[in-house]
CSV table of C-alpha atoms in Angstrom, one decimal:
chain,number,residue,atom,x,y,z
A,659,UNK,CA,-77.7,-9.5,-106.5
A,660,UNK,CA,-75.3,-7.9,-108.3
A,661,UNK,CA,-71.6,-8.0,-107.4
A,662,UNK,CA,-68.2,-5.8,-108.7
A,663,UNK,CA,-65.3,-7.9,-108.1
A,664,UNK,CA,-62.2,-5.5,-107.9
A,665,UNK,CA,-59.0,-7.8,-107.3
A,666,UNK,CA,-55.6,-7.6,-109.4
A,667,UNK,CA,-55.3,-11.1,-109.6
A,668,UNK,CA,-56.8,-12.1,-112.4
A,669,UNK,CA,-57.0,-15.7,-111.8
A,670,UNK,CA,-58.7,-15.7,-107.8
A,671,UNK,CA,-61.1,-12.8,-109.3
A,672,UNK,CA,-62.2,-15.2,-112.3
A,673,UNK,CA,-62.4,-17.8,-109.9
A,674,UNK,CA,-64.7,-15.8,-107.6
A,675,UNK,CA,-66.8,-14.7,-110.7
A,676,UNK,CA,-67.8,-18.2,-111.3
A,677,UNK,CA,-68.2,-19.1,-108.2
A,678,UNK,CA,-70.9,-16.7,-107.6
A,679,UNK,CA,-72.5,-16.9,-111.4
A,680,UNK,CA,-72.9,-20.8,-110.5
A,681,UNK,CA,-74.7,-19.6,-107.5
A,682,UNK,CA,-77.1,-17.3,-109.3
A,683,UNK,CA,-75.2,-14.3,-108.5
A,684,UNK,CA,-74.3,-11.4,-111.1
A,685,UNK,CA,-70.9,-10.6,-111.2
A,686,UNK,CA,-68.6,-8.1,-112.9
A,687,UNK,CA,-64.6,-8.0,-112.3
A,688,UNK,CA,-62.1,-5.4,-112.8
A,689,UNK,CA,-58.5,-5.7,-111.8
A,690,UNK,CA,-56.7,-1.8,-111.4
A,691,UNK,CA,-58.0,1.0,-109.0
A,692,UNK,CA,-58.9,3.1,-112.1
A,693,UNK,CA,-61.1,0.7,-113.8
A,694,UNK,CA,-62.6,-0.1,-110.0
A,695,UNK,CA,-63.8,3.9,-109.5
A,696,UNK,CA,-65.2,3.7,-113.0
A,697,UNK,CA,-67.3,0.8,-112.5
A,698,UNK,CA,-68.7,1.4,-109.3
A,699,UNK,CA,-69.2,5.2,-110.2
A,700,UNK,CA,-70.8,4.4,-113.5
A,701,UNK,CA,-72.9,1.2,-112.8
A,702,UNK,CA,-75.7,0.6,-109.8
A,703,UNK,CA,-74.1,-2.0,-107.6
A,704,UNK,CA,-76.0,-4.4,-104.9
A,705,UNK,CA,-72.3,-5.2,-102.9
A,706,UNK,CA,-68.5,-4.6,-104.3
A,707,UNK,CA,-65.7,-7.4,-102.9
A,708,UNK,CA,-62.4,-4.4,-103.0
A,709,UNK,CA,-59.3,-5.8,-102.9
A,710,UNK,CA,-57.0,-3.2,-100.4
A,711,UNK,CA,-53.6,-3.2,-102.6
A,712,UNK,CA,-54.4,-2.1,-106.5
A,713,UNK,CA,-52.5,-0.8,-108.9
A,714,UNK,CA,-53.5,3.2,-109.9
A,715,UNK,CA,-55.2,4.1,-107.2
A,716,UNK,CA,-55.6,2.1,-103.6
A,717,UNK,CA,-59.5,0.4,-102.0
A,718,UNK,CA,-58.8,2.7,-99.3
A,719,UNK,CA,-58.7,5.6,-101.5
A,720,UNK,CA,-61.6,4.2,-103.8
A,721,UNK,CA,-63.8,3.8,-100.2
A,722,UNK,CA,-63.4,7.1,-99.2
A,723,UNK,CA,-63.7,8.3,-103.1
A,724,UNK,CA,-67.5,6.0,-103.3
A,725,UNK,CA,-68.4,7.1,-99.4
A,726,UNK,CA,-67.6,10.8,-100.8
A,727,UNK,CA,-70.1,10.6,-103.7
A,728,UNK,CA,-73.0,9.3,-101.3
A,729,UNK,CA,-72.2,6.1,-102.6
A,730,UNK,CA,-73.2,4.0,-99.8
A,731,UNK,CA,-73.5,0.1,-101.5
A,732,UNK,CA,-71.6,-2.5,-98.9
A,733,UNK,CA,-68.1,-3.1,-99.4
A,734,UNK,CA,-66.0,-6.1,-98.0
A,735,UNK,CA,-62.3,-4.9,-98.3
A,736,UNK,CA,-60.5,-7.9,-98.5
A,737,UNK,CA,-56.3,-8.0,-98.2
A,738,UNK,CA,-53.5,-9.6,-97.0
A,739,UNK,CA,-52.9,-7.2,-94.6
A,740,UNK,CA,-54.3,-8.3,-91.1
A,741,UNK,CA,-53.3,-6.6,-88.5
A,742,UNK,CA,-55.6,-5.0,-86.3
A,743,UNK,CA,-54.7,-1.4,-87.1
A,744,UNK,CA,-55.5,-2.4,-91.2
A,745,UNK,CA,-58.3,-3.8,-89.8
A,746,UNK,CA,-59.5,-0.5,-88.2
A,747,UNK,CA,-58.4,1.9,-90.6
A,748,UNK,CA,-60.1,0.1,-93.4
A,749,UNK,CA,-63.7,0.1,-91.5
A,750,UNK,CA,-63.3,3.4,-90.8
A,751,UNK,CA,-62.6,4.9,-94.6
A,752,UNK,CA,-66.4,2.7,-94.2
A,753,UNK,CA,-66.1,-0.6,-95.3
A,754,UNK,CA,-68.7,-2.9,-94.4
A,755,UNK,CA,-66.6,-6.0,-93.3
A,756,UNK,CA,-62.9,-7.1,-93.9
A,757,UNK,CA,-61.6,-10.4,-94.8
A,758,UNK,CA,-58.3,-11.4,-94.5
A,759,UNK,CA,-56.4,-13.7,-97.4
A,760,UNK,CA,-56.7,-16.3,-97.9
A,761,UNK,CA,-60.1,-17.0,-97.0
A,762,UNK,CA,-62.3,-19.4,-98.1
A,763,UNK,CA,-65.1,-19.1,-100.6
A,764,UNK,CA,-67.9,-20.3,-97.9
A,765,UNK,CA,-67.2,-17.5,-95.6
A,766,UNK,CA,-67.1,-15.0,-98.4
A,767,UNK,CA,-70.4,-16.1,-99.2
A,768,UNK,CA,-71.2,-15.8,-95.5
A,769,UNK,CA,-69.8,-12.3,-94.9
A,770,UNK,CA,-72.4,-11.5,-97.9
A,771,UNK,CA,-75.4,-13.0,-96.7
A,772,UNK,CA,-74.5,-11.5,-92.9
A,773,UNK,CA,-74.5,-8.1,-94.8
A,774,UNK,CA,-78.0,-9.1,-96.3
A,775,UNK,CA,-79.6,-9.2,-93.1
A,776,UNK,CA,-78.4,-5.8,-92.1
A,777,UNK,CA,-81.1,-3.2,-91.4
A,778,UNK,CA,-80.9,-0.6,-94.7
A,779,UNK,CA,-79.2,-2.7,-96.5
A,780,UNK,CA,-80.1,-4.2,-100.2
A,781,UNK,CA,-82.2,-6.9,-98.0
A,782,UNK,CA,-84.5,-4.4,-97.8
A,783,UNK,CA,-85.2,-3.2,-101.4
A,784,UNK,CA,-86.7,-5.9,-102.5
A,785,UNK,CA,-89.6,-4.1,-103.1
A,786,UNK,CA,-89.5,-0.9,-105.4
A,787,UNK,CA,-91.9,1.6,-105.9
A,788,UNK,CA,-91.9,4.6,-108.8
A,789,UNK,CA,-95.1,6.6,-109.1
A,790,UNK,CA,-98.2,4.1,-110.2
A,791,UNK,CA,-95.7,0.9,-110.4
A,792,UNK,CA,-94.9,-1.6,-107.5
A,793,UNK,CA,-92.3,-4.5,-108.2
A,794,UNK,CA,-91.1,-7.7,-106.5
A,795,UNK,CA,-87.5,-8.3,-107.2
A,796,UNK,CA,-88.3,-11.6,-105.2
A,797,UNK,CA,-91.1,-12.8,-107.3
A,798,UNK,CA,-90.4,-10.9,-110.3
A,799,UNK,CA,-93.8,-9.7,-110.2
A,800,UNK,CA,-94.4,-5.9,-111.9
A,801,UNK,CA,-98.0,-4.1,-110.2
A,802,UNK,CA,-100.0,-1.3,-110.5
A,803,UNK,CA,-100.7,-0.3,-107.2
A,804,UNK,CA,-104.4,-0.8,-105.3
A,805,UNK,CA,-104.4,-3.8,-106.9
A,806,UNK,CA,-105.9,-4.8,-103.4
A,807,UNK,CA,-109.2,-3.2,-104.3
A,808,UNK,CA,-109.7,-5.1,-107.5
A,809,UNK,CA,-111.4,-8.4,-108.0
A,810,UNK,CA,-109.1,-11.9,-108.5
A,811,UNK,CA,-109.8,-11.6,-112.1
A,812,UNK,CA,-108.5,-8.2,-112.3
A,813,UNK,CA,-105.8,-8.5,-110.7
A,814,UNK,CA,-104.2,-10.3,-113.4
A,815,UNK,CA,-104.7,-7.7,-115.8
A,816,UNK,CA,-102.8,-5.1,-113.1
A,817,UNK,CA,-99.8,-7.6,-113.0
A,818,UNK,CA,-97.1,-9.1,-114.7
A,819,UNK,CA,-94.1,-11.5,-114.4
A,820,UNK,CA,-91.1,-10.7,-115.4
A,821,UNK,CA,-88.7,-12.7,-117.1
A,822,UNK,CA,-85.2,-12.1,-115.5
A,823,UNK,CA,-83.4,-10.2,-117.5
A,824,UNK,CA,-86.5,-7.9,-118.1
A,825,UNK,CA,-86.6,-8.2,-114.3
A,826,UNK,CA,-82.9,-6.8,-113.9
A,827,UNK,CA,-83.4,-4.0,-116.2
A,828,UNK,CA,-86.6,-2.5,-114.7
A,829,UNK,CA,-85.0,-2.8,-111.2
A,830,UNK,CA,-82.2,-0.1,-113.0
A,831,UNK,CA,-84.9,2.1,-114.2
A,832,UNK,CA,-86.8,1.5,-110.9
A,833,UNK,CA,-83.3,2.4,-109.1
A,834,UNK,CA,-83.0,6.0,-111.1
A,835,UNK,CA,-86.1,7.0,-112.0
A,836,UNK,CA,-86.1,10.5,-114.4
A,837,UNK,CA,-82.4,10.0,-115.0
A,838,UNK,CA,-80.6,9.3,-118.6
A,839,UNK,CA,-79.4,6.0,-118.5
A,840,UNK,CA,-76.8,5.5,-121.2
A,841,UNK,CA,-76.9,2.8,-123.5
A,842,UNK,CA,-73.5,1.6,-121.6
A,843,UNK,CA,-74.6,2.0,-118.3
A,844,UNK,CA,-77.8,-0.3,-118.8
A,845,UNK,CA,-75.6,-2.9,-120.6
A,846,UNK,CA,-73.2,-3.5,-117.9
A,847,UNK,CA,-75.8,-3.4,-115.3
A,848,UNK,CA,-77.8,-5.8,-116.8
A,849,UNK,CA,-75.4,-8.1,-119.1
A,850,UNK,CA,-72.4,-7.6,-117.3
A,851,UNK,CA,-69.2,-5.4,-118.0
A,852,UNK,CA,-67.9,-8.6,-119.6
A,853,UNK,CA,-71.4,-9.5,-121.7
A,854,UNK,CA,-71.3,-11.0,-124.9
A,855,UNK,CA,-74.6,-9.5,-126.3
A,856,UNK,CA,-75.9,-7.8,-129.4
A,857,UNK,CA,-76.3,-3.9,-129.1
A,858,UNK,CA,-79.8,-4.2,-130.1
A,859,UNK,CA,-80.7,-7.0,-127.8
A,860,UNK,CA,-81.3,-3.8,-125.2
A,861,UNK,CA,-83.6,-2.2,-128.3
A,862,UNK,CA,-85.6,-5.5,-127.9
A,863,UNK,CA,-85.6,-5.8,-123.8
A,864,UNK,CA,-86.9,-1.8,-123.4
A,865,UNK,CA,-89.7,-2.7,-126.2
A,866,UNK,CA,-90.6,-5.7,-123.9
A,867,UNK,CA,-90.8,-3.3,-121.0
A,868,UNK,CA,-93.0,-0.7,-122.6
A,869,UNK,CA,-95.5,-3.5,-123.8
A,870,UNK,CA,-95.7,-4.4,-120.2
A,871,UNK,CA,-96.4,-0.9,-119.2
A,872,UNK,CA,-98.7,-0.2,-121.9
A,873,UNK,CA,-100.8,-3.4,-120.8
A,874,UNK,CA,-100.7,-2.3,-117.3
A,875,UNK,CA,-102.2,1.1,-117.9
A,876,UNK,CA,-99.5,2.7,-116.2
A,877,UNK,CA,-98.5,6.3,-116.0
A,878,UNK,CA,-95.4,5.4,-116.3
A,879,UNK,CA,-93.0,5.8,-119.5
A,880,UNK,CA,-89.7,4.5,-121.0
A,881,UNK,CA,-88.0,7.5,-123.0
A,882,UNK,CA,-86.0,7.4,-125.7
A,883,UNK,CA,-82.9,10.1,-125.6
A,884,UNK,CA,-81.0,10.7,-128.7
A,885,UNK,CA,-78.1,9.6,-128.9
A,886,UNK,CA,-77.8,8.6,-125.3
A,887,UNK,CA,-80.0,6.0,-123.9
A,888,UNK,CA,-83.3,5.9,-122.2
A,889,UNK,CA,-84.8,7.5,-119.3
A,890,UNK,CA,-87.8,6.3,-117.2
A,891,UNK,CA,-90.5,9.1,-116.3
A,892,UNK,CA,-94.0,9.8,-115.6
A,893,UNK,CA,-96.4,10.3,-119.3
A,894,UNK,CA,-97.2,13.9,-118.5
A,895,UNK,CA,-99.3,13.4,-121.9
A,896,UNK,CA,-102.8,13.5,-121.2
């Protein structure tokens, strides 16, 4: 699951980065209302924790900006604001679920597993499905789909498993299919807004994809655009 983290204090939102990263969570943090709309408008996000009182620009203004765009990822508005006429006007700019500082780390992590379980939500897309190509975010597992009607031994030649980080960059793809991912947009998503990597450890990651695809027999394609980044579509190439 990946998780922006928008919270002016710097120390509580490093605190809450590690504290989900040690639980096998992906985390990115920001700390101004600016940087917040940028992130979230610029980057595919499973769950954003919005701090109420920013600098720049307000989370009740960033809500309403994200629920504006079709934007529709849960949000937990958190603040220290907790009256219940905060409370209200913060679910109805369409926040998820409100917590009230301080809280604890434990039901942080229960407000987000509460939101897991909620019909439509991320819960659900697990699975992911673009043209010839199903994939298990649970399992990792990439298939070409009928598999069903195939033998046991074939089988294995119509699947793959993903290591993780080839895992959390076909989920992007799989998230925008036939869109231009930039080269930015795929590193934050996938390393972190923070990530420490070599630019072309993403060169390296989309050639592992394409082998994958290419060993599956799949119709499916990852495109190179000049000068911006790559773009996952169907081989119209017969």
């Amino acid at each position: 699951m990946h998780i922006l983290i928008v919270e002016d204090d710097r120390e509580l939102c490093s605190v809450l980065q590690d504290q989900l990263l040690s639980l096998d969570y992906s985390a990115d943090c920001c700390h101004t209302g600016t940087m917040a709309l940028y992130f979230a408008m610029s980057n595919s996000y499973d769950l954003i924790l919005l701090d109420r009182m920013l600098p720049e620009v307000d989370g009740l203004s960033i809500l309403k900006t994200l629920r504006q765009n079709s934007i529709h990822v849960p949000v937990i508005l958190t603040t220290a604001l907790g009256t219940v006429t905060d409370r209200v006007s913060g679910l109805d700019c369409g926040a998820d679920d409100y917590l009230v500082k301080p809280y604890d780390i434990e039901e942080l992590l229960a407000r987000i597993r509460a939101l897991s379980r909620r019909p439509h939500s991320f819960s659900e897309e697990q699975k992911l499905s673009y043209r010839d190509l199903d994939f298990d975010q649970n399992t990792r597992i990439l298939t070409k789909k009928d598999f069903e009607k195939n033998t046991t031994a074939e089988f294995e030649t119509l699947s793959k498993k993903l290591s993780r980080r080839e895992a959390d960059l076909l989920e992007f793809f799989l998230r925008n299919p036939e869109t231009t991912l930039t080269r930015e947009q795929l590193f934050s998503r996938v390393w972190g807004a923070d990530g420490m990597v070599e630019d072309g450890n993403l060169d390296t990651y989309v050639y592992f994809l394409r082998k994958h695809l290419r060993a599956l027999k799949s119709c499916v394609v990852i495109v190179t655009v000049h000068r911006a980044g790559y773009r996952m579509e169907e081989n119209h190439v017969s």
